mmCIF file of C-alpha atoms in Angstrom:
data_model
loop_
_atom_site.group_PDB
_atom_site.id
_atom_site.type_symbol
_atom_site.label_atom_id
_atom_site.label_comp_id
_atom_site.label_asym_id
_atom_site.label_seq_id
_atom_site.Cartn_x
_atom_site.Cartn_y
_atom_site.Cartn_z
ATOM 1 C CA UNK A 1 -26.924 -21.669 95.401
ATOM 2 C CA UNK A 2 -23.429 -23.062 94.830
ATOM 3 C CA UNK A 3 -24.997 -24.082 91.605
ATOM 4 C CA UNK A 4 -26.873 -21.186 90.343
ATOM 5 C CA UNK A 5 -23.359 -19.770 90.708
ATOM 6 C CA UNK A 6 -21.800 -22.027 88.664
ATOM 7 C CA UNK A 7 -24.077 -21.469 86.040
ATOM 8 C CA UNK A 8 -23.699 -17.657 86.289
ATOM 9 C CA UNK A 9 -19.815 -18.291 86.219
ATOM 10 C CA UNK A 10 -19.825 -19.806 82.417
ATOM 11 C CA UNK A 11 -22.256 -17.400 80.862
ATOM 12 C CA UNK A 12 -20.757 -15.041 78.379
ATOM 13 C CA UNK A 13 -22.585 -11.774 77.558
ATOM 14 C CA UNK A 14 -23.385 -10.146 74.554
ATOM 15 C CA UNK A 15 -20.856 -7.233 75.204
ATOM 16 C CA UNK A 16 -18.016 -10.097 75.469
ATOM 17 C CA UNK A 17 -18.615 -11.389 72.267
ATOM 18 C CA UNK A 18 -18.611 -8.044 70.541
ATOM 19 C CA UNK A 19 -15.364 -7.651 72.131
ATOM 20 C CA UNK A 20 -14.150 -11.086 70.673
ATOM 21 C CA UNK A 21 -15.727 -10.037 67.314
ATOM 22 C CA UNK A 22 -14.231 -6.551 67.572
ATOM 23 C CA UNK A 23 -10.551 -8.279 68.156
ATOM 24 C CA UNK A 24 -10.592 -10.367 65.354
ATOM 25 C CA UNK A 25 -12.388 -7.993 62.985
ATOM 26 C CA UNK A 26 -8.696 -5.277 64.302
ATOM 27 C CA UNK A 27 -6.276 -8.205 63.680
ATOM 28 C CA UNK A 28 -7.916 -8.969 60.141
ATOM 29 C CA UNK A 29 -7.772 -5.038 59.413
ATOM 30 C CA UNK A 30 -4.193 -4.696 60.608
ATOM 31 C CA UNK A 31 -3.532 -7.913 58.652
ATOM 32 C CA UNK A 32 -5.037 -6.503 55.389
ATOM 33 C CA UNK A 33 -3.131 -3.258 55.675
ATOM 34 C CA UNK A 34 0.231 -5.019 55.860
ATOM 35 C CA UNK A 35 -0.849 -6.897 52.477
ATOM 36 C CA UNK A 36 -1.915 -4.068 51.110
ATOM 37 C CA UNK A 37 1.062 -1.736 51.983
ATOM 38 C CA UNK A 38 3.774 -4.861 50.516
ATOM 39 C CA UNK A 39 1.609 -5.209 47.559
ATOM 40 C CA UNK A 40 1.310 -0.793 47.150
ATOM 41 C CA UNK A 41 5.478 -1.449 47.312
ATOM 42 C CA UNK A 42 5.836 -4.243 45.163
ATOM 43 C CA UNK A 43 3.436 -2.549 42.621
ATOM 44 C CA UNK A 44 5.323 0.946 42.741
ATOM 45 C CA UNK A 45 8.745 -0.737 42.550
ATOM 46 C CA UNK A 46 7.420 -2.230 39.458
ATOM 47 C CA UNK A 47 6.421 1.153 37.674
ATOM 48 C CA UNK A 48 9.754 2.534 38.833
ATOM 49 C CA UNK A 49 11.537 -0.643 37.156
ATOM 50 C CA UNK A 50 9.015 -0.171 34.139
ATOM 51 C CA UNK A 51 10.082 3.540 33.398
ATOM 52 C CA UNK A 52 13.454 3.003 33.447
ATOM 53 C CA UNK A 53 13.370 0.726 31.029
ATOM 54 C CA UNK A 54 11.063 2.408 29.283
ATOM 55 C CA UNK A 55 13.760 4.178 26.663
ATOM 56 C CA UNK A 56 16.010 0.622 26.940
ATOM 57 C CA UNK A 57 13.190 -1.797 26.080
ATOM 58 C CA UNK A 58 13.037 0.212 22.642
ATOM 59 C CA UNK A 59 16.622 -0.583 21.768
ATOM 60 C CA UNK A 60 17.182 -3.618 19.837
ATOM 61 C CA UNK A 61 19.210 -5.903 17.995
ATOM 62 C CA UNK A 62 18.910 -8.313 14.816
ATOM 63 C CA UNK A 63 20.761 -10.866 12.830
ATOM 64 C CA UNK A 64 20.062 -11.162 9.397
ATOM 65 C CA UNK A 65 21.763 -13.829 7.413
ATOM 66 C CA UNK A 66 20.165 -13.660 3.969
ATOM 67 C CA UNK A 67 20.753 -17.289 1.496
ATOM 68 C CA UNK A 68 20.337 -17.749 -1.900
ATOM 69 C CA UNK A 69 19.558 -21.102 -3.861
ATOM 70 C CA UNK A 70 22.936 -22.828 -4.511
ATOM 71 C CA UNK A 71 22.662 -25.680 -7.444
ATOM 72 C CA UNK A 72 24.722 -29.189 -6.310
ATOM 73 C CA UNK A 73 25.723 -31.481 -8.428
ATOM 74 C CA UNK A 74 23.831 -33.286 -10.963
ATOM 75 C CA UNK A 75 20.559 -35.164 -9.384
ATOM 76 C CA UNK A 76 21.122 -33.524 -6.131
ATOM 77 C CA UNK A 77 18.671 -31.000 -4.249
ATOM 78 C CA UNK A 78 19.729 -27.573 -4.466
ATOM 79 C CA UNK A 79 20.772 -26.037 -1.291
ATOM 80 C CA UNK A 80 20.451 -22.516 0.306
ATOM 81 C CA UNK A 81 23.852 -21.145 1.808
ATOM 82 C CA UNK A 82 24.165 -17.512 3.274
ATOM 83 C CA UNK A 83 25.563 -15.025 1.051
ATOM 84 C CA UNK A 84 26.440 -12.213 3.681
ATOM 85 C CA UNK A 85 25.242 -11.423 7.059
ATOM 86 C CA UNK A 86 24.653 -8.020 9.325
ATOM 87 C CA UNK A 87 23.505 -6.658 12.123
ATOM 88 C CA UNK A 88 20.683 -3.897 12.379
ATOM 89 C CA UNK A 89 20.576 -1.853 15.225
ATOM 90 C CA UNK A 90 17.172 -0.448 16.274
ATOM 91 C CA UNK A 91 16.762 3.014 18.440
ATOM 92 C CA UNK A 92 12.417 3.202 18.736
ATOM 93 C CA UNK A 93 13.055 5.429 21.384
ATOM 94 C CA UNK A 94 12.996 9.378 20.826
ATOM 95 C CA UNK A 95 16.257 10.044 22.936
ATOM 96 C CA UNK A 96 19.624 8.958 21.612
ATOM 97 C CA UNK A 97 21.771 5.653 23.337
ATOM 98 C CA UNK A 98 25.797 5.834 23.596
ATOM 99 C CA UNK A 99 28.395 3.556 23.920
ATOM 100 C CA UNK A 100 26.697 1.232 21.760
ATOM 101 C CA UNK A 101 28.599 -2.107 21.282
ATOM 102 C CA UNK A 102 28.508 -5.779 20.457
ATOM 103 C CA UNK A 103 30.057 -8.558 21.996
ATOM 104 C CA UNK A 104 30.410 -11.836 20.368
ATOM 105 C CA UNK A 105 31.516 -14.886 21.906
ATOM 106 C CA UNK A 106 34.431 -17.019 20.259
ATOM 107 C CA UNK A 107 36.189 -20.370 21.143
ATOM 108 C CA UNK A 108 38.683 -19.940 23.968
ATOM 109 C CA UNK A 109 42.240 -20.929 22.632
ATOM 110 C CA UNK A 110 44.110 -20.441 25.851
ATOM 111 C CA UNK A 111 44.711 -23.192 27.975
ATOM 112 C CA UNK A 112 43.067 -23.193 31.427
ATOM 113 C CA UNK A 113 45.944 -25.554 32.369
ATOM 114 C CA UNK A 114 44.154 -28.253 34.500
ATOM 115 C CA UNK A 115 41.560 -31.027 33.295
ATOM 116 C CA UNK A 116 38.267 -30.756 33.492
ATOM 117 C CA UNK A 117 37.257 -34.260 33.923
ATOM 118 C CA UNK A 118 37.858 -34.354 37.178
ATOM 119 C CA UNK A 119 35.204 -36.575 39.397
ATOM 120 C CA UNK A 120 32.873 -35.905 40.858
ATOM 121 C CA UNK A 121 31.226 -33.554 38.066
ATOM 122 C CA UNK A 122 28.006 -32.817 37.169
ATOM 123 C CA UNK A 123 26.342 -32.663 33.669
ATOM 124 C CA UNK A 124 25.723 -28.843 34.105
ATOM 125 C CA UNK A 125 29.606 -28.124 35.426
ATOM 126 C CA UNK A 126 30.578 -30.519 32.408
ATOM 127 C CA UNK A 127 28.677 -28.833 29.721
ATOM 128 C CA UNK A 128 30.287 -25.197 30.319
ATOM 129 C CA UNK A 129 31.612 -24.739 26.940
ATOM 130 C CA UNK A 130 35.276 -23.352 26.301
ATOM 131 C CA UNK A 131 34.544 -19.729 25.326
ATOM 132 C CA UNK A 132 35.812 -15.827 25.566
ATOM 133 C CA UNK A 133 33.635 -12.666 24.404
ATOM 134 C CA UNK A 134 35.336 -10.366 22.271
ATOM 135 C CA UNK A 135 34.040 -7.053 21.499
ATOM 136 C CA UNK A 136 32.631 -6.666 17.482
ATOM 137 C CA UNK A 137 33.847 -4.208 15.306
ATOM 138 C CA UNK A 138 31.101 -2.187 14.464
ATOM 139 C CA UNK A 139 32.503 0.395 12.198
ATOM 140 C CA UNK A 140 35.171 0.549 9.629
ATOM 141 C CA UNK A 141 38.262 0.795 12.137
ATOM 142 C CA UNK A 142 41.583 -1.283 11.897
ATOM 143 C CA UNK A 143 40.615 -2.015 15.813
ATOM 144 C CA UNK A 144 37.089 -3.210 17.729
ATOM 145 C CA UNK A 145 35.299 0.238 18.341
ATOM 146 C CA UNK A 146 31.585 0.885 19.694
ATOM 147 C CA UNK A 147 29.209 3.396 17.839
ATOM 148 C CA UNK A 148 29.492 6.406 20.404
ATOM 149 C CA UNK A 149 26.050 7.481 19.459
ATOM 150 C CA UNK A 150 22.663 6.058 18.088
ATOM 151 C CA UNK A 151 19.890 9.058 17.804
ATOM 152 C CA UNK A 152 16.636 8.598 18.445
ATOM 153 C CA UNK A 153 14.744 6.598 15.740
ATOM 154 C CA UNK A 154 17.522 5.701 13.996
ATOM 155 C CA UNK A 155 19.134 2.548 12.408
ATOM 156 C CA UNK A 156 22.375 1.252 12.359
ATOM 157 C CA UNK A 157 23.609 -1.585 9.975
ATOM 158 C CA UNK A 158 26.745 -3.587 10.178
ATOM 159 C CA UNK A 159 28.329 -5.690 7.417
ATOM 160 C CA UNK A 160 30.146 -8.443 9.096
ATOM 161 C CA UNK A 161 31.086 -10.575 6.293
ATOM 162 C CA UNK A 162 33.766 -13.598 6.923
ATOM 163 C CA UNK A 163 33.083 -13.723 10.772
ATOM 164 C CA UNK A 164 30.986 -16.841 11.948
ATOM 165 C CA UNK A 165 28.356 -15.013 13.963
ATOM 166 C CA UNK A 166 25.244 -16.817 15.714
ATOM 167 C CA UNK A 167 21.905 -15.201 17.703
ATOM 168 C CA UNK A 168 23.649 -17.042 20.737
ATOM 169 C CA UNK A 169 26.769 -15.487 21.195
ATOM 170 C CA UNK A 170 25.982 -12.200 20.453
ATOM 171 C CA UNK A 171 25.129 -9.454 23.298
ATOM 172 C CA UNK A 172 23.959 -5.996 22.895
ATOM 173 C CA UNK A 173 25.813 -3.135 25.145
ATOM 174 C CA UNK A 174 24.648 0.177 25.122
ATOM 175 C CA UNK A 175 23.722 3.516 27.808
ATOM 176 C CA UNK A 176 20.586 5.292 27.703
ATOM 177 C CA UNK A 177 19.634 8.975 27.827
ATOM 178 C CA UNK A 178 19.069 8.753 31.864
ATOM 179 C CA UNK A 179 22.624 7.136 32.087
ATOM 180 C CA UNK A 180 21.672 3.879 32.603
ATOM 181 C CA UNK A 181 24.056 0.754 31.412
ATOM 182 C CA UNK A 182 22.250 -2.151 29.601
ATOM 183 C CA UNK A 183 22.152 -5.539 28.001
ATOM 184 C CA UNK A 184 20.261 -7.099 25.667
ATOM 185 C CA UNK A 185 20.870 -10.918 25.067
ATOM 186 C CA UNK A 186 19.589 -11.362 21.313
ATOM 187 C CA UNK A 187 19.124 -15.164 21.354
ATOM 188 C CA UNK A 188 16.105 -14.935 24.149
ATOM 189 C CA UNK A 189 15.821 -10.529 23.532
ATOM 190 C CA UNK A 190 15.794 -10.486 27.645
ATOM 191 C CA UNK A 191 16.879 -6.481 28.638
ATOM 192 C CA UNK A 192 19.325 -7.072 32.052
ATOM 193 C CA UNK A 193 20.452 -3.450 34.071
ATOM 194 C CA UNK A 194 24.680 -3.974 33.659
ATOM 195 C CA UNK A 195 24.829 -3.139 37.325
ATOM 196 C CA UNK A 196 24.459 -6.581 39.198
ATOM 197 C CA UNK A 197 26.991 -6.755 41.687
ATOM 198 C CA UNK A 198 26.465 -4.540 43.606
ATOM 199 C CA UNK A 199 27.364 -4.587 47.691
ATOM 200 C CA UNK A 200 25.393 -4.131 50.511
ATOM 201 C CA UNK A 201 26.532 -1.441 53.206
ATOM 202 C CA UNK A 202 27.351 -4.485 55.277
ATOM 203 C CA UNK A 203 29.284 -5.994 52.503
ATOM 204 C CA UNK A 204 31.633 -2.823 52.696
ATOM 205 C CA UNK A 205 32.370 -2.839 56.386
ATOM 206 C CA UNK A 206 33.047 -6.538 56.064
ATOM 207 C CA UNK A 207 35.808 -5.975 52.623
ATOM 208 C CA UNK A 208 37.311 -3.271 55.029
ATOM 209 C CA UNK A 209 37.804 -5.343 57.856
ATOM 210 C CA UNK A 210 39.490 -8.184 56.047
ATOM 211 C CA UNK A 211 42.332 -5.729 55.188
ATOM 212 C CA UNK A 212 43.212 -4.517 59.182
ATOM 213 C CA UNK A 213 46.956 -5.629 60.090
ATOM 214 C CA UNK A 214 45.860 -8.155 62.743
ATOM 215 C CA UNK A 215 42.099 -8.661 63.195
ATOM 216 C CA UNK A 216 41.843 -8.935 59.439
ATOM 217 C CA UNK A 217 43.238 -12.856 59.379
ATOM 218 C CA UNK A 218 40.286 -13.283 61.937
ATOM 219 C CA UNK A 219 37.666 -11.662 59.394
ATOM 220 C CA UNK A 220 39.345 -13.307 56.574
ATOM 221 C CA UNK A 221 38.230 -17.332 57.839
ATOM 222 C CA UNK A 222 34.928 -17.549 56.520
ATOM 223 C CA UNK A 223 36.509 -17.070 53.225
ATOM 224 C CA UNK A 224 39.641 -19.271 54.020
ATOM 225 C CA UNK A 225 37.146 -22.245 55.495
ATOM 226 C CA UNK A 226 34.900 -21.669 52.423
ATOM 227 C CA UNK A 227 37.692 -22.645 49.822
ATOM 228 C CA UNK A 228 39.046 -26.017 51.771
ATOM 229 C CA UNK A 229 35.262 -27.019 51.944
ATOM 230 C CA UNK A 230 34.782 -26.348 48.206
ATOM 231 C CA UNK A 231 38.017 -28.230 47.196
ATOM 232 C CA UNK A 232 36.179 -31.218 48.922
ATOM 233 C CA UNK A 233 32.597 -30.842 47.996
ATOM 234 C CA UNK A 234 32.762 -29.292 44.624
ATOM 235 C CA UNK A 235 30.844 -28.673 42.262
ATOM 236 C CA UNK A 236 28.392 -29.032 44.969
ATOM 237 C CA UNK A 237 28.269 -25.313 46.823
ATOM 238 C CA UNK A 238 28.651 -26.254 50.494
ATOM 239 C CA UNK A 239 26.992 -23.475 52.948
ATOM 240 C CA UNK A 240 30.120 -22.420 54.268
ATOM 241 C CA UNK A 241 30.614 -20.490 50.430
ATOM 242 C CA UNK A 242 26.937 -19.289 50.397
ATOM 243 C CA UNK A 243 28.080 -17.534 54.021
ATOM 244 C CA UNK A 244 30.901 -16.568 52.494
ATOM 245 C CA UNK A 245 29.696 -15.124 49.949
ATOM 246 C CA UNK A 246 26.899 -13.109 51.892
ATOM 247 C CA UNK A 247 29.719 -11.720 54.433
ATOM 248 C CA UNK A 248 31.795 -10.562 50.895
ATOM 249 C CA UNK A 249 28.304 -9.736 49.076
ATOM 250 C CA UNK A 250 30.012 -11.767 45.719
ATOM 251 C CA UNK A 251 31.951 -14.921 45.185
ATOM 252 C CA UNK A 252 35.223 -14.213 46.590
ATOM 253 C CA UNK A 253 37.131 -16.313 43.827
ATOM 254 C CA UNK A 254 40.373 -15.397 41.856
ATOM 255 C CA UNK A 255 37.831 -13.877 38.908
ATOM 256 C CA UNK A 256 34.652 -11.730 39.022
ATOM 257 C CA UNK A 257 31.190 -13.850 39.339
ATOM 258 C CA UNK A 258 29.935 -14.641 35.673
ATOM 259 C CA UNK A 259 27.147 -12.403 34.141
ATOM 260 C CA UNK A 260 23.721 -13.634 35.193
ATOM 261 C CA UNK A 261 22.405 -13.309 31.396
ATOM 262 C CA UNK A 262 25.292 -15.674 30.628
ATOM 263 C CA UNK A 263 23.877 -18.771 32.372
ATOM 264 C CA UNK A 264 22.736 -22.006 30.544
ATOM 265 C CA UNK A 265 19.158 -22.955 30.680
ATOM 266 C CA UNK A 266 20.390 -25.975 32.295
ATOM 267 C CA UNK A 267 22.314 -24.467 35.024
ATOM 268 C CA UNK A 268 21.298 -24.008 38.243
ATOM 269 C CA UNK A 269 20.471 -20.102 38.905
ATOM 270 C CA UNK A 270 22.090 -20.079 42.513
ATOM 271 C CA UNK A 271 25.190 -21.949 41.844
ATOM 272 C CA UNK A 272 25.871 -20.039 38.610
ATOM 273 C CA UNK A 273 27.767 -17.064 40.666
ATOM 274 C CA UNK A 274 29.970 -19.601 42.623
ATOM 275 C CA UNK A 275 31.619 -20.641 38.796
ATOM 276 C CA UNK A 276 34.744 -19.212 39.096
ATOM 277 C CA UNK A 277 35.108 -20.927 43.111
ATOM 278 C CA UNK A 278 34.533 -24.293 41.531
ATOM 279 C CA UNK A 279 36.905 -23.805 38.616
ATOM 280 C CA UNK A 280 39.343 -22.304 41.527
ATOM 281 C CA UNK A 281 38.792 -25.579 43.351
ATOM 282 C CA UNK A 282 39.318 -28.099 40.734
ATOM 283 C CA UNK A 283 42.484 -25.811 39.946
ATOM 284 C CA UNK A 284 44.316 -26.379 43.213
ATOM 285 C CA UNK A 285 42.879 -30.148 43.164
ATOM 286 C CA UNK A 286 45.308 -30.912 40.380
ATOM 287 C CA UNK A 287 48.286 -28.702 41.582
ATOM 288 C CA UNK A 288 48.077 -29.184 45.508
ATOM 289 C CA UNK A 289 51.215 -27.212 47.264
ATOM 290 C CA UNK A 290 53.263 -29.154 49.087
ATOM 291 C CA UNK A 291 53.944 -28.438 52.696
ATOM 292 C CA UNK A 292 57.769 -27.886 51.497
ATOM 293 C CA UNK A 293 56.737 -26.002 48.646
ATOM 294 C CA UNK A 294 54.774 -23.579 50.877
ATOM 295 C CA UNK A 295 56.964 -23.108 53.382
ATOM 296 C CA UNK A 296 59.612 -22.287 50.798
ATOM 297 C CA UNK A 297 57.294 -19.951 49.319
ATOM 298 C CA UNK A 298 56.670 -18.148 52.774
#
């Protein structure tokens, strides 16, 4: 008897397995739904994205450097040289753009004042190249003005004769009819919303706690810590900035984080906002303040 029990102890019955089955046939569902709902957001927030570039995508810039056949001397290969270069501005859309300028970029002259061999560097900190962006003068002004208005369909060109201009310094600015700032980058013709930095909600609380009269020294550490580790560590990003820089929702060095669109191909993508940290940090590597020196300052 004890074993007949036994026996009746392990069997499983038919409605016990459709129970099993019926479990993992809910958790599959409820599994499925969840994918499909992400995917139903990702796919919507991709149409959104799509329409409102759907006016910007149609805006576009050109560089046309025309040459003609110059003769060399005698038993030499002629050569073509550029006689003139412009710029043609394209509005496909039907609705006008404003605010439409150029930047170009130009060699820095000013002196950053500290050297930037400092070891330990890498190639990508290294190859930064020396550089400002100016703004273009589009029209025929004795000072760098934007076209206030492109209509829809139309063209704009711009002579820019005696100015050494290359598809890789030159960006495209301009708002469409919705409002919406944009950039165009015309050596890759990416289209990047000129609205990246942009702070969270907790971002904000965080900026207005640093500024209380006494608990703001306390909020202010994980910023404080993050600039001593970088002066040791750089240009390798220790987490202590990337913490810092979530608290602050940006880089909280002495200059804005660079423009995303501005990166080098060789640079990587999530150290390219801590630049102006690690140019901060070599900085105060080469003038370090004195304990006397500070306390005079104080």
């Amino acid at each position: 008897m004890a074993g007949v029990s036994k026996h009746r102890g392990r069997h499983v019955s038919v409605k016990d397995l459709v129970d099993v089955g019926q479990f993992v046939l809910n958790c599959f569902l409820a599994v499925f739904t969840m994918w499909l709902f992400v995917q139903g957001q990702r796919d919507r927030r991709r149409i959104g994205e799509d329409r409102r570039k759907e006016q910007a995508a149609k805006v576009s810039m050109l560089l046309n450097q025309p040459h003609t056949k110059v003769q060399g001397k005698p038993g030499t290969e002629p050569s073509w040289q550029p006689f003139t270069q412009f710029l043609e501005i394209f509005n496909d859309s039907d609705v006008g753009v404003t605010g439409v300028k150029v930047l170009h970029q130009v060699p820095n002259p000013t002196d950053k004042g500290w050297s930037l061999d400092l070891p330990p560097r890498s190639p990508s900190w290294n190859d930064l190249p020396p550089h400002e962006w100016k703004l273009l003068d589009l029209v025929d002004d004795p000072l760098p003005t934007v076209i206030p208005y492109l209509g829809g369909g139309e063209l704009e060109r711009v002579y820019c004769e005696g100015r050494q201009l290359s598809t890789h310094g030159l960006e495209l600015y301009f708002t469409d009819g919705a409002g919406l700032s944009w950039v165009r980058t015309i050596w890759d013709g990416k289209l990047w919303p000129n609205n990246q930095h942009s702070d969270s909600w907790w971002n904000v609380i965080f900026q207005r706690l640093t500024v209380l009269p006494v608990l703001g020294k306390v909020f202010n550490l994980p910023i404080q810590y993050a600039h001593r580790r970088l002066r040791k560590t750089a240009p390798r990003i220790p987490p202590s900035a990337r913490f810092a820089r979530f608290l602050w929702g940006h880089a909280p060095g002495p200059t804005p984080e660079p423009e995303p669109w501005r990166r080098p191909s060789n640079f990587p993508a999530r150290d390219w906002p801590y630049e102006g940290m690690v140019w901060w940090a070599y900085f105060q590597r080469e003038n370090p303040r004195s304990p006397k020196t500070s306390k005079v300052a104080a």
